[in-house]
mmCIF file of C-alpha atoms in Angstrom:
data_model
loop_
_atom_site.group_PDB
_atom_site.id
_atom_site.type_symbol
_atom_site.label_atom_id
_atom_site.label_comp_id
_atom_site.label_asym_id
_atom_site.label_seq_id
_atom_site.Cartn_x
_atom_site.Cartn_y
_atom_site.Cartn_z
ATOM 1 C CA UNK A 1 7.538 25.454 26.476
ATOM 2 C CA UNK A 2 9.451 27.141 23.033
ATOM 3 C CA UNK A 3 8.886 26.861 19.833
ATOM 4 C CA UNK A 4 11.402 24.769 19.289
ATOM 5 C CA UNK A 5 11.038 22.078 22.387
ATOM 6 C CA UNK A 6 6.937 21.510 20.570
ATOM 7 C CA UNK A 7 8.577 20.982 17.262
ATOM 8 C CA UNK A 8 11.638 18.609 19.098
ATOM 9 C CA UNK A 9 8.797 17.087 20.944
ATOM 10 C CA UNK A 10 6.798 16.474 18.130
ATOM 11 C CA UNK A 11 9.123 14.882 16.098
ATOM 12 C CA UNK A 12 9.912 12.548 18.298
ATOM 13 C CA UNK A 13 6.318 11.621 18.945
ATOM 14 C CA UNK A 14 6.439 10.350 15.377
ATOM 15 C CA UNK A 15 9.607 8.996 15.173
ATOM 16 C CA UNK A 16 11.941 6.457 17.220
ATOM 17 C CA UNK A 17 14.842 8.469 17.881
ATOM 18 C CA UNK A 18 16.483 7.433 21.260
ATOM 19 C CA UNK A 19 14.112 5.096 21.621
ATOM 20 C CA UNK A 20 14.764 2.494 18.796
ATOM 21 C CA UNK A 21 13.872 -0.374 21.439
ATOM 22 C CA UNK A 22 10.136 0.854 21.326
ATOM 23 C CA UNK A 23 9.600 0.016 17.674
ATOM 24 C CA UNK A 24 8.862 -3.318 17.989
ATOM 25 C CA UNK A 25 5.914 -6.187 15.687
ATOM 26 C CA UNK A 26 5.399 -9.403 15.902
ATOM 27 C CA UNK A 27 5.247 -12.133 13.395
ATOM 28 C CA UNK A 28 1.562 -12.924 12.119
ATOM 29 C CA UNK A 29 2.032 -16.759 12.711
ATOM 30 C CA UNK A 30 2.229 -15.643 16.667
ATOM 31 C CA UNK A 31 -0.998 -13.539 16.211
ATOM 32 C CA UNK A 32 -2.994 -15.812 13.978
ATOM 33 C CA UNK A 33 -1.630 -18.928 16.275
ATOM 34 C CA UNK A 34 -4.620 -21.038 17.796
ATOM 35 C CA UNK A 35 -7.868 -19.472 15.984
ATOM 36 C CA UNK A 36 -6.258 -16.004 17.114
ATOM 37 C CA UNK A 37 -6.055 -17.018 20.941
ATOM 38 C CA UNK A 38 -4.317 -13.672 21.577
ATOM 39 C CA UNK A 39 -7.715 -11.812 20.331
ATOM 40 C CA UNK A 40 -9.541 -13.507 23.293
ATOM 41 C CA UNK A 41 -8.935 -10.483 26.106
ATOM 42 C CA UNK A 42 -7.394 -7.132 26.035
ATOM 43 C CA UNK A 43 -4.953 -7.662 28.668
ATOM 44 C CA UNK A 44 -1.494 -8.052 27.873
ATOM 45 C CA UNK A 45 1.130 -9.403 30.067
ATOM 46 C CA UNK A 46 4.762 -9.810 29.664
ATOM 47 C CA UNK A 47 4.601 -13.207 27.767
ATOM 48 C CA UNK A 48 2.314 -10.976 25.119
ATOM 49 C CA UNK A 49 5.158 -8.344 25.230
ATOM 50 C CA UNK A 50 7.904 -11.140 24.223
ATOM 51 C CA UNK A 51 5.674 -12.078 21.498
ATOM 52 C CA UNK A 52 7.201 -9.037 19.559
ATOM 53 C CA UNK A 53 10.426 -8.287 18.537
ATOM 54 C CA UNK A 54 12.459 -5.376 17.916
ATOM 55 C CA UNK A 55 12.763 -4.344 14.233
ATOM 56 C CA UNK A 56 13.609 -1.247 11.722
ATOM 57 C CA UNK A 57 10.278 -1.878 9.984
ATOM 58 C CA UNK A 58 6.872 -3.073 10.245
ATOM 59 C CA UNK A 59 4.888 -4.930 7.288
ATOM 60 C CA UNK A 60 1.068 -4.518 8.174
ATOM 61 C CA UNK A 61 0.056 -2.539 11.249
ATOM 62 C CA UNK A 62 -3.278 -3.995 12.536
ATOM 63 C CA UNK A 63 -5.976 -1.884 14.173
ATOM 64 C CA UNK A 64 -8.936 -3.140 15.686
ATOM 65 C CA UNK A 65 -11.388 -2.836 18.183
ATOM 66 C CA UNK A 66 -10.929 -4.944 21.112
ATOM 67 C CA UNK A 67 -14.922 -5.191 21.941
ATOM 68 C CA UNK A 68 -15.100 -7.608 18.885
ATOM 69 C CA UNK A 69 -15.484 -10.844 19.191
ATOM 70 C CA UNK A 70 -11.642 -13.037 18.473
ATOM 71 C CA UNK A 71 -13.402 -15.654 15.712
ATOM 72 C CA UNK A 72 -14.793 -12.042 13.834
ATOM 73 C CA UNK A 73 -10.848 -10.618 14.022
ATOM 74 C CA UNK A 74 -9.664 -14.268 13.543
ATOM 75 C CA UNK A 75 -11.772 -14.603 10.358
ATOM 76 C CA UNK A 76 -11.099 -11.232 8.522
ATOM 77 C CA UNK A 77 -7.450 -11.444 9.483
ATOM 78 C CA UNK A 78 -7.389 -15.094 8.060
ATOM 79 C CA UNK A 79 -9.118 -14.146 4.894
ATOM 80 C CA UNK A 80 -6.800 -11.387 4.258
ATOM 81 C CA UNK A 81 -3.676 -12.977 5.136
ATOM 82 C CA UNK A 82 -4.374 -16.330 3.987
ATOM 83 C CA UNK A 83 -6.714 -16.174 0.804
ATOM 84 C CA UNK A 84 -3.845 -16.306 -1.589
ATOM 85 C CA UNK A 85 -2.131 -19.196 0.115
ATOM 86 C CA UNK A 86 -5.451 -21.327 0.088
ATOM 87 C CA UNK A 87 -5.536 -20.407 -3.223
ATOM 88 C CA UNK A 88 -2.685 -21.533 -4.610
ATOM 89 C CA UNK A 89 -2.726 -24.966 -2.412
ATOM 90 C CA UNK A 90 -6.603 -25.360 -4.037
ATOM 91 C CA UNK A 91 -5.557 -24.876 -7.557
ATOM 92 C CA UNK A 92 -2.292 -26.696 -7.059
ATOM 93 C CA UNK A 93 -4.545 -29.626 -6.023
ATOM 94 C CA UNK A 94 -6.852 -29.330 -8.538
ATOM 95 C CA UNK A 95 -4.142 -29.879 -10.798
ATOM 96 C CA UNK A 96 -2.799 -32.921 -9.318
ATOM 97 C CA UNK A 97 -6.120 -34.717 -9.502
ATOM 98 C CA UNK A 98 -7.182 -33.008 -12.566
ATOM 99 C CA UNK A 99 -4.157 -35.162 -14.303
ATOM 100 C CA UNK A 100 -4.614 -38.037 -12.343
ATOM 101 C CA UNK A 101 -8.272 -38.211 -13.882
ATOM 102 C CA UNK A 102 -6.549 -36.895 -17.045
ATOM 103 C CA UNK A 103 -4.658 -40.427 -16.758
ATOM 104 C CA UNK A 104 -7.521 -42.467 -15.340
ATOM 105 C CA UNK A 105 -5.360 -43.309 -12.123
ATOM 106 C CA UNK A 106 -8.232 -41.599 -10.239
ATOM 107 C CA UNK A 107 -11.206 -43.788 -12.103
ATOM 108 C CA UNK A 108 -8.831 -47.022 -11.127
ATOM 109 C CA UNK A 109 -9.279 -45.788 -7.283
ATOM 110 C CA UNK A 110 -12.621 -43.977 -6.744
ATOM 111 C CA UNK A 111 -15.394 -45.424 -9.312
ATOM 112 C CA UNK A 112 -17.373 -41.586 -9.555
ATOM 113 C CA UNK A 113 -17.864 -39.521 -12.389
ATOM 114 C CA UNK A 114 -15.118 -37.535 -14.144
ATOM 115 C CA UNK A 115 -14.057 -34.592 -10.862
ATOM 116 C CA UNK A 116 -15.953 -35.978 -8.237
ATOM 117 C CA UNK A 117 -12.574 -36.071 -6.585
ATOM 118 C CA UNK A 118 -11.694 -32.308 -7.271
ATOM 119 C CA UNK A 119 -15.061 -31.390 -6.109
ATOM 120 C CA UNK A 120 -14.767 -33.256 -2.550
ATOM 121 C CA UNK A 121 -11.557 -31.996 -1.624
ATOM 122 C CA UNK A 122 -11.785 -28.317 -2.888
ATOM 123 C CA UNK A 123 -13.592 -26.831 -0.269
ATOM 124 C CA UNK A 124 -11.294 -29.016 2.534
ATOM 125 C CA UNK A 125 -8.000 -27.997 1.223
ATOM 126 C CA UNK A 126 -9.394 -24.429 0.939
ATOM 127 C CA UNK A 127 -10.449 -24.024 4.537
ATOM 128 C CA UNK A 128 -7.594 -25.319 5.332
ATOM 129 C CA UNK A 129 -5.395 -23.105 3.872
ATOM 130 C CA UNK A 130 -7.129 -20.096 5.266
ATOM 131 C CA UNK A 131 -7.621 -21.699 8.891
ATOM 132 C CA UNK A 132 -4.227 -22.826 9.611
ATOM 133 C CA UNK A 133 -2.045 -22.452 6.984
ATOM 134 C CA UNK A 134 -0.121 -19.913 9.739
ATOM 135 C CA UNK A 135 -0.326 -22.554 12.534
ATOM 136 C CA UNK A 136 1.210 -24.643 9.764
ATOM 137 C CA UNK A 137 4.058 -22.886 8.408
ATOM 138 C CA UNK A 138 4.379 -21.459 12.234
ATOM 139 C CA UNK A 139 5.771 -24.660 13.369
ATOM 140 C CA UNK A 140 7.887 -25.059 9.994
ATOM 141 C CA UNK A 141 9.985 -21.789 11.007
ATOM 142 C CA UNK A 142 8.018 -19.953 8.318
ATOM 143 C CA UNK A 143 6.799 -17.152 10.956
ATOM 144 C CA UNK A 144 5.212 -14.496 8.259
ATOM 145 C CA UNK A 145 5.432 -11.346 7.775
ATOM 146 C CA UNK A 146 5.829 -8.288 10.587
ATOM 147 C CA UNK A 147 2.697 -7.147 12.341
ATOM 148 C CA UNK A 148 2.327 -4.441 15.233
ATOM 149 C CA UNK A 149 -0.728 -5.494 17.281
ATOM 150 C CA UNK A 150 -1.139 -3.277 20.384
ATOM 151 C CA UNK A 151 -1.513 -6.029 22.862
ATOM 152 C CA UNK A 152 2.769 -7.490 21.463
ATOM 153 C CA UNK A 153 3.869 -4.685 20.878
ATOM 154 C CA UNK A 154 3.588 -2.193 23.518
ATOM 155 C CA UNK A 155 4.343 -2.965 26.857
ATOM 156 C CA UNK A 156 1.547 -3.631 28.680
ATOM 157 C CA UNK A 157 3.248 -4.016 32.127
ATOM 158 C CA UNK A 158 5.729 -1.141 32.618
ATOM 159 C CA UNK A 159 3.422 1.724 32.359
ATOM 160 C CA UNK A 160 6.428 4.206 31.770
ATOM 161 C CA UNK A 161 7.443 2.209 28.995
ATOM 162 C CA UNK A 162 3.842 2.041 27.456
ATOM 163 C CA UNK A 163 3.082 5.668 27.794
ATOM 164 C CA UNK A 164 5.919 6.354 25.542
ATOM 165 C CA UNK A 165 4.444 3.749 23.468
ATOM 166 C CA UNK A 166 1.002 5.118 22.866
ATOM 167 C CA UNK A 167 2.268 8.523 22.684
ATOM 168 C CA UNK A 168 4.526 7.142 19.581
ATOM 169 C CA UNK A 169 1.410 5.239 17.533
ATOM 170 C CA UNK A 170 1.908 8.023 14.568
ATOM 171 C CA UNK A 171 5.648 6.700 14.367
ATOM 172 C CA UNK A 172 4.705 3.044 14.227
ATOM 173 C CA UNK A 173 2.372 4.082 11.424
ATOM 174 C CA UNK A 174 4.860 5.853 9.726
ATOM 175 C CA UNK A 175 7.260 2.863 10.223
ATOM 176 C CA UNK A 176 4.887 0.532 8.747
ATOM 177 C CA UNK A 177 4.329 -0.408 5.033
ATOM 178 C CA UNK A 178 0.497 -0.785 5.198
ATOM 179 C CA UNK A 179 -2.087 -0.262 7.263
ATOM 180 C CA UNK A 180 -5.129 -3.016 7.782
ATOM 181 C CA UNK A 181 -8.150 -2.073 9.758
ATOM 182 C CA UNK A 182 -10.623 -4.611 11.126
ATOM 183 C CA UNK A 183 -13.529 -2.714 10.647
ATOM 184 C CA UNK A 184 -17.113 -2.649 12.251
ATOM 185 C CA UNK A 185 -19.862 -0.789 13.303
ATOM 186 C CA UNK A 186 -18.037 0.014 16.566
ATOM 187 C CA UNK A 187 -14.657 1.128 15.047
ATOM 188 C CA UNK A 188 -15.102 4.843 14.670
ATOM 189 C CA UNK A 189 -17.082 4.823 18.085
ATOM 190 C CA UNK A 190 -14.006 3.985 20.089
ATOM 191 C CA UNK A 191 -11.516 6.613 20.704
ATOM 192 C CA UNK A 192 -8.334 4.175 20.771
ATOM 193 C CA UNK A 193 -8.877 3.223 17.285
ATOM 194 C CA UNK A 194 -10.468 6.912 15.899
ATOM 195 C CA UNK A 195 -7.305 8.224 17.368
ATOM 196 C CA UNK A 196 -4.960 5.372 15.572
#
């Protein structure tokens, strides 16, 4: 092998040239669908594979260690994806009722003490915003942003086709706009996810 065929080959490790098809995510209300169902084994299939899509560009490329439990991924990808939304659903509440109480239309319902209403239905409406906010807006066409996960987006069938895959990881990095890593104790033990 030359000089040059390394560099040629090289490149195209980290790129998608001639192979545009391979760079492909799926949408995080198909991941996060179900408390994360798609966390619960390691084994893709084709149905996984047409959970992706093929794009030009990737939002949030997700590494993780597939020797976690699916509730620890589900959690930490929920928080991150979903804390703002629960926010803003919490404090639009809060609002609502806060001016309801403001009006005494709240004291004319409940008899309690000025917020008791806030207070009960904080927590609620915040858990679930972060629980199923995506399963939500999922079924509302809303499908969130792009997401590689290994399992959707590499072909776990056609080995061919997933060799050329793996071998292009570096170019789905580099085709993504962030990079969010599920970390543990096991997650720089693993040599999938040490060498993503």
């Amino acid at each position: 092998m030359t000089v040059s065929n390394t560099r040629t080959t090289a490149i195209d490790l980290v790129s998608f040239r001639g192979n545009e098809h391979l760079l492909r995510a799926s949408r995080l209300s198909s991941v996060l669908v179900r408390g994360g169902r798609i966390f619960q084994h390691s084994t893709g299939s084709a149905a996984t594979y047409e959970l992706s899509e093929v794009v030009t560009r990737i939002r949030t490329f997700i590494s993780h260690n597939w020797i976690v439990l699916r509730y620890q991924k589900f959690l930490a990808l929920t928080l991150h994806f979903n804390f703002d939304i629960a926010m803003a659903m919490t404090c639009v509440a809060m609002l609502v009722l806060g001016i309801l109480s403001v009006l005494g239309w709240l004291q004319r319902l409940v008899s309690r003490p000025w917020g008791f209403c806030c207070r009960l239905s904080c927590a609620p409406i915040f858990l679930f915003g972060i629980w199923f906010m995506r399963d939500f807006s999922g079924c509302h066409g809303c499908k969130g942003p792009s997401v590689f996960l290994d399992k959707t987006c590499i072909n776990q069938e056609d080995k061919e086709i997933m060799k050329r895959g793996i071998e292009r990881l570096g170019a789905f990095l580099s085709h993504s706009d962030h990079m969010l890593v599920v970390y543990t104790d096991v997650y720089l033990q693993k040599l999938w996810t040490v060498y993503e």
